[in-house]
Amino acid sequence: MPGDGNGFEQNRPITMLAPTVDMPTRHTAEIRYVTAVEGDDLTLNRHTEDSVPMQVKPGWRVMASATAKTFSNIEQAIGLKADTADIPDVAGKADTTTSTLASLPSRQPLMS
């Protein structure tokens, strides 16, 4: 719709979906990536993430949602996270000096 261009961001996937399709698959929808947004004009990379190029016609829907690649990227990032074996023993390197209340500087009241 006119004025909806600001709802799209660069480097984000969108799915072009025929009006008769309820659930997109790689054979019923095309995943594209937004490469530029200028007002309501979008520049798109087509035929991405192994989707089949579709002949988009008036009435097709645009879905801005997570794709299979989005979930694969999340799974990969989780798999790469550090586990406890990779984290050095910070407890043994922590500052273990203690302070007593008497050794802390006294605070003056703000108002009396």
C-alpha atoms as a printed R data frame, in Angstrom:
    type eleno elety resid chain resno      x       y       z
1   ATOM     1    CA   MET     A     1  0.000   0.000   0.000
2   ATOM     2    CA   PRO     A     2  1.220   3.543  -0.578
3   ATOM     3    CA   GLY     A     3  3.057   4.781   2.493
4   ATOM     4    CA   ASP     A     4  4.055   1.312   3.722
5   ATOM     5    CA   GLY     A     5  7.650   1.459   2.450
6   ATOM     6    CA   ASN     A     6  8.933   2.607   5.839
7   ATOM     7    CA   GLY     A     7  7.977  -0.811   7.241
8   ATOM     8    CA   PHE     A     8 10.800  -2.501   5.308
9   ATOM     9    CA   GLU     A     9 14.487  -2.636   6.231
10  ATOM    10    CA   GLN     A    10 17.571  -3.368   4.177
11  ATOM    11    CA   ASN     A    11 19.058  -6.872   4.320
12  ATOM    12    CA   ARG     A    12 15.823  -8.402   5.593
13  ATOM    13    CA   PRO     A    13 13.974 -11.271   3.944
14  ATOM    14    CA   ILE     A    14 10.441 -10.898   2.660
15  ATOM    15    CA   THR     A    15  8.249 -13.644   1.263
16  ATOM    16    CA   MET     A    16  6.111 -13.015  -1.807
17  ATOM    17    CA   LEU     A    17  3.019 -15.157  -1.395
18  ATOM    18    CA   ALA     A    18  0.181 -15.863  -3.847
19  ATOM    19    CA   PRO     A    19 -3.257 -14.900  -2.501
20  ATOM    20    CA   THR     A    20 -4.481 -18.512  -2.742
21  ATOM    21    CA   VAL     A    21 -1.636 -19.919  -0.610
22  ATOM    22    CA   ASP     A    22 -2.072 -20.184   3.173
23  ATOM    23    CA   MET     A    23  1.283 -21.710   4.090
24  ATOM    24    CA   PRO     A    24  4.338 -20.742   2.034
25  ATOM    25    CA   THR     A    25  6.708 -23.439   0.794
26  ATOM    26    CA   ARG     A    26  9.711 -23.113  -1.484
27  ATOM    27    CA   HIS     A    27  7.433 -24.036  -4.410
28  ATOM    28    CA   THR     A    28  4.513 -21.718  -3.595
29  ATOM    29    CA   ALA     A    29  6.308 -18.559  -2.504
30  ATOM    30    CA   GLU     A    30  9.488 -16.676  -3.317
31  ATOM    31    CA   ILE     A    31 11.883 -15.363  -0.706
32  ATOM    32    CA   ARG     A    32 13.506 -12.068  -1.611
33  ATOM    33    CA   TYR     A    33 15.890  -9.793   0.244
34  ATOM    34    CA   VAL     A    34 15.353  -6.051   0.484
35  ATOM    35    CA   THR     A    35 18.573  -4.365  -0.646
36  ATOM    36    CA   ALA     A    36 17.353  -0.750  -0.667
37  ATOM    37    CA   VAL     A    37 14.332   1.261   0.437
38  ATOM    38    CA   GLU     A    38 13.555   4.650  -1.098
39  ATOM    39    CA   GLY     A    39 10.158   5.871   0.082
40  ATOM    40    CA   ASP     A    40  7.735   3.211  -1.177
41  ATOM    41    CA   ASP     A    41 10.186   1.831  -3.765
42  ATOM    42    CA   LEU     A    42 12.001  -1.360  -2.777
43  ATOM    43    CA   THR     A    43 15.018  -2.914  -4.486
44  ATOM    44    CA   LEU     A    44 14.984  -6.680  -4.045
45  ATOM    45    CA   ASN     A    45 17.278  -9.642  -4.644
46  ATOM    46    CA   ARG     A    46 15.158 -12.406  -6.098
47  ATOM    47    CA   HIS     A    47 15.272 -16.206  -5.922
48  ATOM    48    CA   THR     A    48 17.068 -16.425  -2.576
49  ATOM    49    CA   GLU     A    49 17.277 -19.254  -0.033
50  ATOM    50    CA   ASP     A    50 16.604 -21.838  -2.762
51  ATOM    51    CA   SER     A    51 13.106 -20.508  -3.405
52  ATOM    52    CA   VAL     A    52 11.677 -20.844  -6.896
53  ATOM    53    CA   PRO     A    53 11.322 -17.560  -8.837
54  ATOM    54    CA   MET     A    54  7.650 -16.663  -9.083
55  ATOM    55    CA   GLN     A    55  5.792 -14.398 -11.472
56  ATOM    56    CA   VAL     A    56  4.299 -11.994  -8.962
57  ATOM    57    CA   LYS     A    57  0.948 -10.529  -9.936
58  ATOM    58    CA   PRO     A    58 -1.354  -7.940  -8.360
59  ATOM    59    CA   GLY     A    59 -2.969  -9.335  -5.234
60  ATOM    60    CA   TRP     A    60  0.114 -11.177  -4.008
61  ATOM    61    CA   ARG     A    61  0.913 -10.690  -0.350
62  ATOM    62    CA   VAL     A    62  4.202  -9.635   1.170
63  ATOM    63    CA   MET     A    63  5.159 -11.361   4.394
64  ATOM    64    CA   ALA     A    64  7.995  -9.946   6.483
65  ATOM    65    CA   SER     A    65  8.721 -12.877   8.762
66  ATOM    66    CA   ALA     A    66 11.419 -15.303   9.756
67  ATOM    67    CA   THR     A    67 12.547 -17.750   7.086
68  ATOM    68    CA   ALA     A    68 14.224 -21.156   7.360
69  ATOM    69    CA   LYS     A    69 17.583 -19.391   6.954
70  ATOM    70    CA   THR     A    70 16.731 -17.083   9.854
71  ATOM    71    CA   PHE     A    71 16.232 -20.098  12.130
72  ATOM    72    CA   SER     A    72 19.364 -21.815  10.798
73  ATOM    73    CA   ASN     A    73 21.371 -18.674  11.585
74  ATOM    74    CA   ILE     A    74 19.955 -18.616  15.126
75  ATOM    75    CA   GLU     A    75 20.746 -22.304  15.644
76  ATOM    76    CA   GLN     A    76 24.284 -21.771  14.365
77  ATOM    77    CA   ALA     A    77 24.794 -18.798  16.681
78  ATOM    78    CA   ILE     A    78 23.573 -20.833  19.658
79  ATOM    79    CA   GLY     A    79 25.882 -23.686  18.678
80  ATOM    80    CA   LEU     A    80 28.834 -21.304  18.585
81  ATOM    81    CA   LYS     A    81 28.192 -19.782  22.001
82  ATOM    82    CA   ALA     A    82 30.792 -20.367  24.669
83  ATOM    83    CA   ASP     A    83 30.126 -23.102  27.149
84  ATOM    84    CA   THR     A    84 31.513 -23.366  30.676
85  ATOM    85    CA   ALA     A    85 34.608 -25.238  29.472
86  ATOM    86    CA   ASP     A    86 35.574 -22.204  27.390
87  ATOM    87    CA   ILE     A    87 35.205 -19.682  30.189
88  ATOM    88    CA   PRO     A    88 38.273 -19.199  32.411
89  ATOM    89    CA   ASP     A    89 37.927 -19.717  36.127
90  ATOM    90    CA   VAL     A    90 37.057 -16.161  37.027
91  ATOM    91    CA   ALA     A    91 36.242 -17.072  40.594
92  ATOM    92    CA   GLY     A    92 39.909 -17.842  41.242
93  ATOM    93    CA   LYS     A    93 40.958 -14.539  39.686
94  ATOM    94    CA   ALA     A    94 38.369 -12.359  41.391
95  ATOM    95    CA   ASP     A    95 39.398  -9.668  43.861
96  ATOM    96    CA   THR     A    96 38.808 -11.329  47.191
97  ATOM    97    CA   THR     A    97 39.753  -8.379  49.385
98  ATOM    98    CA   THR     A    98 36.983  -7.364  51.709
99  ATOM    99    CA   SER     A    99 35.965  -4.065  53.168
100 ATOM   100    CA   THR     A   100 34.204  -3.414  56.400
101 ATOM   101    CA   LEU     A   101 31.617  -0.726  56.837
102 ATOM   102    CA   ALA     A   102 34.040   1.146  59.070
103 ATOM   103    CA   SER     A   103 36.589   1.352  56.252
104 ATOM   104    CA   LEU     A   104 34.128   2.828  53.755
105 ATOM   105    CA   PRO     A   105 33.964   6.613  53.422
106 ATOM   106    CA   SER     A   106 31.152   8.207  55.357
107 ATOM   107    CA   ARG     A   107 28.351   9.915  53.460
108 ATOM   108    CA   GLN     A   108 27.075  13.329  54.359
109 ATOM   109    CA   PRO     A   109 23.324  13.815  54.358
110 ATOM   110    CA   LEU     A   110 22.050  15.815  51.386
111 ATOM   111    CA   MET     A   111 19.591  17.751  53.499
112 ATOM   112    CA   SER     A   112 19.348  18.244  57.201
